[in-house]
Tab-separated table of C-alpha atoms in Angstrom:
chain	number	residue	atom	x	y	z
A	1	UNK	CA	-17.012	25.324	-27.528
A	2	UNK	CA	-19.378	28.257	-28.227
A	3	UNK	CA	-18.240	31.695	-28.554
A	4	UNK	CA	-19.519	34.056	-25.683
A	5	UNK	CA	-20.901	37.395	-26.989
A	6	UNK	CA	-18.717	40.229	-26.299
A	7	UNK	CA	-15.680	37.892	-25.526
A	8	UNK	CA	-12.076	38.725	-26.474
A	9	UNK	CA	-11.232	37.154	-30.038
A	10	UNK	CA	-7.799	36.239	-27.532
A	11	UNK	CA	-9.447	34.347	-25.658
A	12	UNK	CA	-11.874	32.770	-28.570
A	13	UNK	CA	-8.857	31.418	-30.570
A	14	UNK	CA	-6.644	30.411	-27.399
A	15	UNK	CA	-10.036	28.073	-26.240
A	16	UNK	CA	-9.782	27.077	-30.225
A	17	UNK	CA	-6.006	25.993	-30.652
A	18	UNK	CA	-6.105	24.499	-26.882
A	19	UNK	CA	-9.193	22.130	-28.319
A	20	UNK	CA	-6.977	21.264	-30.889
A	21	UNK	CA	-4.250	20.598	-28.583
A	22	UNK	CA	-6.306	18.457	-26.574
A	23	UNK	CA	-5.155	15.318	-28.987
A	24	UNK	CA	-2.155	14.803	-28.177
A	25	UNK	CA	-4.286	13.130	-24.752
A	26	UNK	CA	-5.137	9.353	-24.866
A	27	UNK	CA	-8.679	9.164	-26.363
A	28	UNK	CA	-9.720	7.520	-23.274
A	29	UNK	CA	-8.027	10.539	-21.193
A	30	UNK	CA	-9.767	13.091	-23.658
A	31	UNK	CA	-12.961	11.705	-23.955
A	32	UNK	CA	-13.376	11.450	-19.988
A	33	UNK	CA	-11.814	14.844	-18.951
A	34	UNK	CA	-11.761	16.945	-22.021
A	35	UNK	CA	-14.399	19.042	-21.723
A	36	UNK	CA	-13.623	20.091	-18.291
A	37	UNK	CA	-10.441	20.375	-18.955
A	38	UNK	CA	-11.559	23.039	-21.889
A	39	UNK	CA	-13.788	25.107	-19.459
A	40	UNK	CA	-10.795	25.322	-16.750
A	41	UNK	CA	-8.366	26.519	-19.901
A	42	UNK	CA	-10.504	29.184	-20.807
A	43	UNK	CA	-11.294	30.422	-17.203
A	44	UNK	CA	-7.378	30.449	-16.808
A	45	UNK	CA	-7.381	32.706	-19.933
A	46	UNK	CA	-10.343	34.858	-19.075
A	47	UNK	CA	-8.228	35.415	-15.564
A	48	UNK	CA	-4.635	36.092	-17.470
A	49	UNK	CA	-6.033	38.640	-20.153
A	50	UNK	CA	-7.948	40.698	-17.016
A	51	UNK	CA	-5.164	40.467	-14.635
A	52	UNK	CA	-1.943	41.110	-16.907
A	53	UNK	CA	-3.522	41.411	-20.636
A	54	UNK	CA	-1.983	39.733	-23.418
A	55	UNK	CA	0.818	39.162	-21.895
A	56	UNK	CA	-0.653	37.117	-19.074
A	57	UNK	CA	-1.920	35.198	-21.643
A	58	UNK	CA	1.273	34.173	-23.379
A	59	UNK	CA	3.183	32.981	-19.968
A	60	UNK	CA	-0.693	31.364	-19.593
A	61	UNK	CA	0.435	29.466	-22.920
A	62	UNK	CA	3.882	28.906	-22.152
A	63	UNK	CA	3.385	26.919	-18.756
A	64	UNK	CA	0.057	25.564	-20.510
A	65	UNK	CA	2.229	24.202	-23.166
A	66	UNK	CA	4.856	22.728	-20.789
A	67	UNK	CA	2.176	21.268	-18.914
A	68	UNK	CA	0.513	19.264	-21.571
A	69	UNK	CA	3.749	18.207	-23.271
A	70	UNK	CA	4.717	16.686	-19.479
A	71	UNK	CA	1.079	15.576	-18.663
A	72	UNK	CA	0.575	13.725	-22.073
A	73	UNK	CA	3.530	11.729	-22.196
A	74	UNK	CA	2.383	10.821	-18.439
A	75	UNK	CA	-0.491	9.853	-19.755
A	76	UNK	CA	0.414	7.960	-22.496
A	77	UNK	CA	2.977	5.687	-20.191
A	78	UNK	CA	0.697	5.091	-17.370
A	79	UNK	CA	-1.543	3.766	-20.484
A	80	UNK	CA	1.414	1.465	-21.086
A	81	UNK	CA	1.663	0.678	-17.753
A	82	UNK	CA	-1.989	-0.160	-16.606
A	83	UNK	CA	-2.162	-2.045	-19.936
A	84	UNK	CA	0.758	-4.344	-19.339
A	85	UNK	CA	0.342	-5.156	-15.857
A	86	UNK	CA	-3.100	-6.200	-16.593
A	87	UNK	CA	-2.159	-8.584	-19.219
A	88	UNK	CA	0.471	-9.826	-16.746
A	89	UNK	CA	-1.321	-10.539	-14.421
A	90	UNK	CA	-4.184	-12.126	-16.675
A	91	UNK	CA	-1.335	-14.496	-17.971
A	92	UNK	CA	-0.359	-15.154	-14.163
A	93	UNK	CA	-3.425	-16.898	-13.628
A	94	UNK	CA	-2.821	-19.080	-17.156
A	95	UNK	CA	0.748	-19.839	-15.599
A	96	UNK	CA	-0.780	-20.750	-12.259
A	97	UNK	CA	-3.075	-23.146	-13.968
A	98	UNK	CA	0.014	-24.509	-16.083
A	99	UNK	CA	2.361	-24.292	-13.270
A	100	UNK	CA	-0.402	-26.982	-11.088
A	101	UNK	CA	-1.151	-29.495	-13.550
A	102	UNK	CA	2.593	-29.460	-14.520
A	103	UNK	CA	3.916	-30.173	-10.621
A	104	UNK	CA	1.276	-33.043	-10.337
A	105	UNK	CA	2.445	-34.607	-13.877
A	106	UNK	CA	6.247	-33.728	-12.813
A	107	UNK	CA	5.775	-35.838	-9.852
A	108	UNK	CA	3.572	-38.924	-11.266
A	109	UNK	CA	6.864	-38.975	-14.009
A	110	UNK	CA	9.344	-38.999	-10.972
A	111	UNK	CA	7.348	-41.997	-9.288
A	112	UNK	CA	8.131	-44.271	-12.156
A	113	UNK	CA	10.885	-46.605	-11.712
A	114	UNK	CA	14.447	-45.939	-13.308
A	115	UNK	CA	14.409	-47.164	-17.160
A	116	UNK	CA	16.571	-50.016	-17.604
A	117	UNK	CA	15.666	-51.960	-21.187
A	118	UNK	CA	17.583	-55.001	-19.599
A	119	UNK	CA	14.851	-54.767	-16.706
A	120	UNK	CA	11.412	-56.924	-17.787
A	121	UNK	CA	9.844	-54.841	-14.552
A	122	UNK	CA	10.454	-51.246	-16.649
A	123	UNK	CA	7.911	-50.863	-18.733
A	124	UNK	CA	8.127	-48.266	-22.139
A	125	UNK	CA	6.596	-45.266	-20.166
A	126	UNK	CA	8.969	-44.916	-18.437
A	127	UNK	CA	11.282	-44.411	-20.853
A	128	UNK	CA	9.472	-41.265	-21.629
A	129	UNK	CA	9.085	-40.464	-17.680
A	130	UNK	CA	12.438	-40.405	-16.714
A	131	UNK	CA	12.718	-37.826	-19.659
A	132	UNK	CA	10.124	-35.329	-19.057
A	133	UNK	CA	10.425	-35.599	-15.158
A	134	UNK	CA	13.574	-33.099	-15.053
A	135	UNK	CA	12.115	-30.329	-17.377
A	136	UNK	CA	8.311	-30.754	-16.051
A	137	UNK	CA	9.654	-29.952	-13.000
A	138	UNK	CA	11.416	-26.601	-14.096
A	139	UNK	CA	8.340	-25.472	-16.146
A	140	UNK	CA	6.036	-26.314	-13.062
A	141	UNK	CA	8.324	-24.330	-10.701
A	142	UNK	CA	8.829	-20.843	-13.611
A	143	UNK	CA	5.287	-21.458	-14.440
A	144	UNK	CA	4.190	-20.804	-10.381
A	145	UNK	CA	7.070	-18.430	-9.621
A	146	UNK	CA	5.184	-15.905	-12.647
A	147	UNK	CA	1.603	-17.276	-11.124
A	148	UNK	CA	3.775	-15.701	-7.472
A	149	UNK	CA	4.538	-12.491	-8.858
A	150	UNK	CA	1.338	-12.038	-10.522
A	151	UNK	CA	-0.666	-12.667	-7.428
A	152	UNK	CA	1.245	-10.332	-5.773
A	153	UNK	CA	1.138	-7.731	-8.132
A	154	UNK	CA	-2.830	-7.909	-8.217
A	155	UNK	CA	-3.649	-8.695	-4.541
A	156	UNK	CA	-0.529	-6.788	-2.710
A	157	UNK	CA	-2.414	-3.613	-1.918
A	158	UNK	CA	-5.043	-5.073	-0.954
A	159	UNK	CA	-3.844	-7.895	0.998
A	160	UNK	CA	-2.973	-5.971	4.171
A	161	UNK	CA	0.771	-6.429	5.635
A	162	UNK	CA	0.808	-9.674	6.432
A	163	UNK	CA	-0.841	-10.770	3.150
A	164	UNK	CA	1.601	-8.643	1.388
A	165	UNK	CA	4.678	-10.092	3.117
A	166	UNK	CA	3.526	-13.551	2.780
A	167	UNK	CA	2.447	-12.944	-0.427
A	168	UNK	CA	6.136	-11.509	-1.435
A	169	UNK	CA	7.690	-14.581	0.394
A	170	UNK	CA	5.715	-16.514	-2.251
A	171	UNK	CA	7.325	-14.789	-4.995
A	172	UNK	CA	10.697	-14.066	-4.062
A	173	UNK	CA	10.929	-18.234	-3.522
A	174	UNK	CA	8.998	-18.841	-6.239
A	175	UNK	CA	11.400	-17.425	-8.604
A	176	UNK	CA	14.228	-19.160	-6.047
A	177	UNK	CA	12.840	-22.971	-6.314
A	178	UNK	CA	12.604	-21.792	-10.296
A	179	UNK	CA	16.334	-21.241	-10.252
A	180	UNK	CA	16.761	-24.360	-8.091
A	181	UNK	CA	15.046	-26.763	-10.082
A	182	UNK	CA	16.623	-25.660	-13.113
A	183	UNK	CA	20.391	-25.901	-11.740
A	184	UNK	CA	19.373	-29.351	-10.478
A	185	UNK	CA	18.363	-30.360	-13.995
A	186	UNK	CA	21.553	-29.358	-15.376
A	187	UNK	CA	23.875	-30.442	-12.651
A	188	UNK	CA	21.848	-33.264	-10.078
A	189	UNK	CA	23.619	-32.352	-6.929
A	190	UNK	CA	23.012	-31.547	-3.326
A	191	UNK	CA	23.219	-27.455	-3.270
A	192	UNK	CA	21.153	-27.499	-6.396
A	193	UNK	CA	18.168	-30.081	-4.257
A	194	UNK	CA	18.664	-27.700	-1.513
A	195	UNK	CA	18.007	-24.188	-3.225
A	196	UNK	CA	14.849	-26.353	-5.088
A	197	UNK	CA	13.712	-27.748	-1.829
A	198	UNK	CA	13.858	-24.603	0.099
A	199	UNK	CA	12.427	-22.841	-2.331
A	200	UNK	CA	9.656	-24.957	-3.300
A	201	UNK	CA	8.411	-25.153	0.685
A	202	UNK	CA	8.781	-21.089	1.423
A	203	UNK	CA	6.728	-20.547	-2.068
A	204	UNK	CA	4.120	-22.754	-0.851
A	205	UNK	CA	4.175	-21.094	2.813
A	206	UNK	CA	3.808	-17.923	1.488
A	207	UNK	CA	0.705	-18.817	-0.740
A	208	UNK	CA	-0.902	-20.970	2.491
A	209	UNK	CA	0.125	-17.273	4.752
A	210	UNK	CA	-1.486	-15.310	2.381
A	211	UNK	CA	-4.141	-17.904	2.043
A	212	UNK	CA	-4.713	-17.219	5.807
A	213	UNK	CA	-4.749	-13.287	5.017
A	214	UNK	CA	-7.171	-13.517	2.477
A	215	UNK	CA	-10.175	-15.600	4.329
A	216	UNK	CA	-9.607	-12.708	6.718
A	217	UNK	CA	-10.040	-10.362	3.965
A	218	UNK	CA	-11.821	-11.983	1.205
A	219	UNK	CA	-9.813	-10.233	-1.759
A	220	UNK	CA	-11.085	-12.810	-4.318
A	221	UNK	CA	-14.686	-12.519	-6.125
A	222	UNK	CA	-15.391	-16.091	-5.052
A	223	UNK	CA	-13.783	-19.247	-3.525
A	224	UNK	CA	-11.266	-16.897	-1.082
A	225	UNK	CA	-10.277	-20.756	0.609
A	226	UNK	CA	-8.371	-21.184	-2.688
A	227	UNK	CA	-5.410	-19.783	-1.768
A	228	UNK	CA	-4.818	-21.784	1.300
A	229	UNK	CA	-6.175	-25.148	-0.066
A	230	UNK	CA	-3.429	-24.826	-3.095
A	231	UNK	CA	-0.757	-23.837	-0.328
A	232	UNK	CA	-1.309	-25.704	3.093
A	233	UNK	CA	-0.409	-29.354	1.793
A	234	UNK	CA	3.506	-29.093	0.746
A	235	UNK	CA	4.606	-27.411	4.153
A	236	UNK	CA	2.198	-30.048	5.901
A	237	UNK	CA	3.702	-32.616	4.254
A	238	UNK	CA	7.113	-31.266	4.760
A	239	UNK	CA	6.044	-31.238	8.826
A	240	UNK	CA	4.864	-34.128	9.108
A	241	UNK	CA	8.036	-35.758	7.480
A	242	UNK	CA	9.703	-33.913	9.841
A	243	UNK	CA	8.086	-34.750	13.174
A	244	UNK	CA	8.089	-38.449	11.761
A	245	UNK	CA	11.666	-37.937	11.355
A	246	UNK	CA	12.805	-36.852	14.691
A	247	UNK	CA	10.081	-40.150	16.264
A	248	UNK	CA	12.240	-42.638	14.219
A	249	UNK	CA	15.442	-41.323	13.633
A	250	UNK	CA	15.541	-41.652	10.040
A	251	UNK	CA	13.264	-39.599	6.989
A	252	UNK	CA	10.478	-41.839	6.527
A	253	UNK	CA	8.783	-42.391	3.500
A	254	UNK	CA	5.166	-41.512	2.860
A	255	UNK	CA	2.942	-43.680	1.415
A	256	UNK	CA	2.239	-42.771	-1.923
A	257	UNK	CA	-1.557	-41.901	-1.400
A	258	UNK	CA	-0.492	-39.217	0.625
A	259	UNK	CA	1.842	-37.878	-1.857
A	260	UNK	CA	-0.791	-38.619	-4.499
A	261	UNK	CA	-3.308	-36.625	-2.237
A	262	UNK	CA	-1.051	-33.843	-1.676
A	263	UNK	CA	-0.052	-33.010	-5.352
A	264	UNK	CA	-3.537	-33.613	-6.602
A	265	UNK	CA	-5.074	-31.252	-3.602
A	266	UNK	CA	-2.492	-28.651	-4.221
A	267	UNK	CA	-3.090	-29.374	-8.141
A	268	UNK	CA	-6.449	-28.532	-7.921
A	269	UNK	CA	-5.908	-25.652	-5.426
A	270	UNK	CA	-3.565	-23.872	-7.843
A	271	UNK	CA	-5.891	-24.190	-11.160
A	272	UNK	CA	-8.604	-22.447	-9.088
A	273	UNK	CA	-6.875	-20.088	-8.075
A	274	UNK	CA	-5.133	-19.488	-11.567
A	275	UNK	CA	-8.661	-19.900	-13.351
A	276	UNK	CA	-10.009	-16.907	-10.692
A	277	UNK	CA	-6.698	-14.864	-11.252
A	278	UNK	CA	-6.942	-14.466	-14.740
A	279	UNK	CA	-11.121	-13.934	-14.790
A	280	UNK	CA	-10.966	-11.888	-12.506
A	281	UNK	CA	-13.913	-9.201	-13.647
A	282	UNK	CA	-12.384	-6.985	-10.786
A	283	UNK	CA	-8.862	-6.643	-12.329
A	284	UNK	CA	-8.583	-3.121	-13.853
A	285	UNK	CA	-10.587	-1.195	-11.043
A	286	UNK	CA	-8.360	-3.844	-7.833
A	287	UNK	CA	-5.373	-2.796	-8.807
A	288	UNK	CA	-4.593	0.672	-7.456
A	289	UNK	CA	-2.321	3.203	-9.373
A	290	UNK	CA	-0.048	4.978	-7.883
A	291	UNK	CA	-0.573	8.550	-7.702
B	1	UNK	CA	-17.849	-9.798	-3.628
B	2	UNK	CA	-16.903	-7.784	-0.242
B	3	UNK	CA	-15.516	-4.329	-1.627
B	4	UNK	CA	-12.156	-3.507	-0.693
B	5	UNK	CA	-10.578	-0.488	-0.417
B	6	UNK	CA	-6.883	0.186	-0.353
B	7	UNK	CA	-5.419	1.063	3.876
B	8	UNK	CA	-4.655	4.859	3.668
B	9	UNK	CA	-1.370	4.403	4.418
B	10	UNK	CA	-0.738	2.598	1.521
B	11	UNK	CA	-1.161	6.184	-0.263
B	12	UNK	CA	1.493	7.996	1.067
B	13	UNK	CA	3.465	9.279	0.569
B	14	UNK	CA	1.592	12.018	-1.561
B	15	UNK	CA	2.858	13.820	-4.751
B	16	UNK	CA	1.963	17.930	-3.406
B	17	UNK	CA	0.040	17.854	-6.382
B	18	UNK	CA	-2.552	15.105	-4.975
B	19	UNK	CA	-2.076	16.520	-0.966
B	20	UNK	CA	-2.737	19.935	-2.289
B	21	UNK	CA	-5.474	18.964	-4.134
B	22	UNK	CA	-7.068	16.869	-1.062
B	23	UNK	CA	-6.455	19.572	0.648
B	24	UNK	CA	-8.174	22.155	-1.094
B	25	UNK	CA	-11.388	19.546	-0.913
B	26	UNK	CA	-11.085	19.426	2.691
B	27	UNK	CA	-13.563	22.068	3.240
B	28	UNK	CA	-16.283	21.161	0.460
B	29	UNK	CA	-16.840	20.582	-2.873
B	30	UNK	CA	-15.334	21.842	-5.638
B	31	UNK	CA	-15.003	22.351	-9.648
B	32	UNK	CA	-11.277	21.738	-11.201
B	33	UNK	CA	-10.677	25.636	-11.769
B	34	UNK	CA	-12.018	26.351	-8.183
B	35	UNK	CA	-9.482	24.079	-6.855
B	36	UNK	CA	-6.484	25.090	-8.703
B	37	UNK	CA	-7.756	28.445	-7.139
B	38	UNK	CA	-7.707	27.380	-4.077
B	39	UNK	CA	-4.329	25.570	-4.663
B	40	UNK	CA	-2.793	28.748	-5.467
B	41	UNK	CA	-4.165	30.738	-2.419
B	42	UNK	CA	-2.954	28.055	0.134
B	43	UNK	CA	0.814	27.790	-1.258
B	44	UNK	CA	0.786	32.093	-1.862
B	45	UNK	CA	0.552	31.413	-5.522
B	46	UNK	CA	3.912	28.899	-5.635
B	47	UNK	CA	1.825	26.044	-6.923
B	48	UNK	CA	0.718	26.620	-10.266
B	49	UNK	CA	-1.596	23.887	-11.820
B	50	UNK	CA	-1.937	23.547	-15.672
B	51	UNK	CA	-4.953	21.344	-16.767
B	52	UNK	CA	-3.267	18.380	-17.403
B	53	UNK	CA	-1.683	18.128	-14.257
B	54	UNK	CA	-5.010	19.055	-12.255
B	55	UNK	CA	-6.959	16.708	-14.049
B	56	UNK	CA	-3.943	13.584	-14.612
B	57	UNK	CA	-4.036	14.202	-10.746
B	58	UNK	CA	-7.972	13.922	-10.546
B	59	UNK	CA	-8.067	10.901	-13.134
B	60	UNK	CA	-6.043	9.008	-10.945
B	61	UNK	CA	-7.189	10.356	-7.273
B	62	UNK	CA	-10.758	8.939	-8.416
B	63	UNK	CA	-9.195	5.445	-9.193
B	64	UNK	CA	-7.679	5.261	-6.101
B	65	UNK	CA	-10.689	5.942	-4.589
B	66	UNK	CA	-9.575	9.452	-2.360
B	67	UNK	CA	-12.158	11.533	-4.238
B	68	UNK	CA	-15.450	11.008	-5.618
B	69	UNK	CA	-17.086	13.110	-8.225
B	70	UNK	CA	-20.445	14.579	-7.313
B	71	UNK	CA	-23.907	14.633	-8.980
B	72	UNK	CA	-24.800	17.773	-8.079
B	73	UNK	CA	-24.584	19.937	-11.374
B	74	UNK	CA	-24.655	23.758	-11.822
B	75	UNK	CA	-27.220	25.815	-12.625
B	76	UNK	CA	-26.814	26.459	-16.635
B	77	UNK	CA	-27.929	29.693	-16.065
B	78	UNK	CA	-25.100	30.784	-13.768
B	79	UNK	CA	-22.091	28.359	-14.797
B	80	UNK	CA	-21.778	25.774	-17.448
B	81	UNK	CA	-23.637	22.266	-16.774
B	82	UNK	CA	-20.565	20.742	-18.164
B	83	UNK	CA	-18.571	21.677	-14.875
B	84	UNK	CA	-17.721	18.280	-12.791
B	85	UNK	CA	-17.910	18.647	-9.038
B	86	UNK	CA	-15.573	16.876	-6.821
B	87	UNK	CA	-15.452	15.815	-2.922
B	88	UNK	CA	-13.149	13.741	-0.672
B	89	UNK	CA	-14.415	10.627	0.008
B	90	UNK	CA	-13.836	8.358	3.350
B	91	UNK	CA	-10.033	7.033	2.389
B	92	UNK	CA	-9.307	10.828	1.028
B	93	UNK	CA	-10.039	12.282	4.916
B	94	UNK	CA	-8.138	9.516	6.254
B	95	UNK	CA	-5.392	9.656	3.791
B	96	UNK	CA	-5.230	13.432	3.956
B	97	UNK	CA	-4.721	13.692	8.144
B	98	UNK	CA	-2.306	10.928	8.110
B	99	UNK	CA	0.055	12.927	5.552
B	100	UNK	CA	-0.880	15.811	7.087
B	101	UNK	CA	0.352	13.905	10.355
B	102	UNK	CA	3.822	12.610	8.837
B	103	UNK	CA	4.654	15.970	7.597
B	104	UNK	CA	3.599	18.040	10.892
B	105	UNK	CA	6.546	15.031	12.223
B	106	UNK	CA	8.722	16.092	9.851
B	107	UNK	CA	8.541	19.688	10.269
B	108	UNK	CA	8.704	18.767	14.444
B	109	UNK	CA	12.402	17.255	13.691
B	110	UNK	CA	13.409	20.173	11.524
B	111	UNK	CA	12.498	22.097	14.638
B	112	UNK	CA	14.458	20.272	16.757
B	113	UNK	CA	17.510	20.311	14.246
B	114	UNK	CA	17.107	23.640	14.354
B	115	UNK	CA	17.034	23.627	10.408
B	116	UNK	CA	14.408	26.634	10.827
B	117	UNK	CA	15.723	29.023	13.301
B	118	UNK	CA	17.858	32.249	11.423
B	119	UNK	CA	17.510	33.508	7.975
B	120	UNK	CA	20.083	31.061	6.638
């Protein structure tokens, strides 16, 4: 910064050392409000030294000081912070992606028969089936309980109440059915199916809710019915189990094209949306500090 | 892509650095130093705003979308050019009557609690 003719050497080398100071700022932070931040130093100084003289200008430096020791480690976090939560979510969208093609492989492994090498009908996959179908199933459910949170994290704000709650519904079971499916890998028992089950269908609710919310909205650069087509099919499938259920008296069994139609719809709903979540070109300036 | 903007009330509660701030926008555009000015003048001096606050609090009121920064520069021959002007956009005015609304509520129940009746 130039020096002014006729201005105070005070107020010369306190605009000097305060320049200096300036890098204790991000470089992004200094580069974009530096300058101005200069010119409003030395108008604070210019005001001290004609109001109370020199010593103005000291308690001028001592809050100044306090100030930018507070303002720069603020700085510094929210950095952090932004940073982070961006590659979360970014790696959200890879889970989501992960998480779908995992839950249709999970279930194509659980529709193999039970191995038995003394059976000529069991063939040698699946062998290899019965093994992968227990911890396919706990990745697929992590994998979309992180693909949850991340969607939440990156369309929350914006997603309007009822977006929001469904949208935290999503997560909350998400990381519930996670839990679930891992306790029923360890121990296959009833309370274990239950907390899985449960939260498998309220994960899938909350997407297919939020779904709703967003073709409302249209939060998403492209493809907004994404949302709902990777969340609509397990609840409807659930229902219509259901209302089959109370007809006959008994849980009735699906045909497997409909649960082949379901996991591959819901499949393909989920890398979308994954693929969109972490490509999103919007993700930086969507999400919305808090200030 | 339909631009979104966050619902006001998302924003509030407001730090009294950003309300003051919107605040001292509320009747026209202004340069940082001007509105620490002004920030000073409407809490009788009890708010005093270093740089990095001011502008940690602009940096992140312009993300949010409450302000926007102006193109209008000064004239170099009566202030620098390097001066940046600010305004409150749409969502600031809405934001800024709606916290202006909770706290006139608030201030209504500490008159009804009688919290500001004697000298204490």
């Amino acid at each position: 910064m130039e020096r002014i003719p006729n201005e105070p050497r005070s107020l010369t080398v306190s605009t000097r050392l305060y320049e200096v100071l300036l890098v204790v700022y991000p470089s992004e932070f200094r580069q974009a409000y530096g300058g101005p931040m200069l010119l409003f130093f030395r108008d604070c100084c210019r005001r001290a030294l004609s109001e109370s003289g020199a010593a103005g200008l000291l308690a001028l430096w001592a809050r100044t000081m306090l100030d930018t020791v507070q303002t720069a480690i603020e700085e510094h976090s929210q950095r952090g912070v932004d940073m982070s939560r961006e590659k979360f979510i970014k790696l959200s969208g890879w889970a989501l992606m992960l998480g779908g093609l995992a839950l249709s492989l999970g279930w194509l492994a659980g529709t193999r028969p039970e191995y038995n090498r003394f059976n000529a009908a069991s063939l040698p996959i699946d062998r290899y089936a019965n093994a992968v179908e227990g911890p396919l199933s706990v990745m697929a459910m992590s994998l979309l309980a992180v693909g949850m949170i991340g969607l939440f994290l990156h369309y929350g704000r914006l997603a309007g109440s009822f977006g929001r709650v469904s949208l935290g519904l999503g997560a909350i079971s998400g990381v519930i059915g996670a839990v679930g499916s891992a306790g029923l890998a360890i121990l296959d028992s009833e309370p274990w199916w239950s907390i899985f089950f449960t939260g498998m269908l309220l994960e899938f609710l909350g997407l297919a809710l939020f779904g709703l919310a967003n073709l409302r909205r249209r939060m998403m650069p492209d493809w907004n019915g994404l949302p709902l087509l990777a969340g609509i099919w397990f609840p409807s499938y659930v229902l219509a189990s259901l209302i089959l259920e109370a007809g006959s008296g008994s849980w009735v069994q699906l045909p497997m094209l409909v649960d082949l139609s379901m996991f591959l719809l819901t499949t393909a709903g989920l890398v979308g949306l994954g693929y969109l979540l972490q490509s999103d070109p919007q993700l930086a300036d969507a999400s919305v500090p808090a200030i | 892509m339909t631009s979104t903007s966050p619902e006001p009330e998302t924003l509030l509660p407001m730090t009294p650095a950003v309300f003051n701030i919107l605040l001292a926008l509320a009747d026209g555009e202004k340069h940082g130093y001007a509105i620490m000015l002004e920030v000073e003048e409407i809490t009788h001096g009890t708010v005093k705003m270093g740089p990095g606050t001011l502008y940690g609090s602009i940096k992140r009121m312009l993300s949010s979308g409450l302000i926007e920064e102006t193109d209008e520069r000064p004239d170099p021959d009566l202030d620098d050019e390097r001066r940046r002007y600010y305004k409150l956009s749409g969502l600031g005015q809405r934001a800024l009557r709606l916290e202006a609304e909770r706290l006139e509520q608030q201030v209504s129940v500490a008159r009804l609690k009688h919290v500001l009746e004697g000298g204490g």
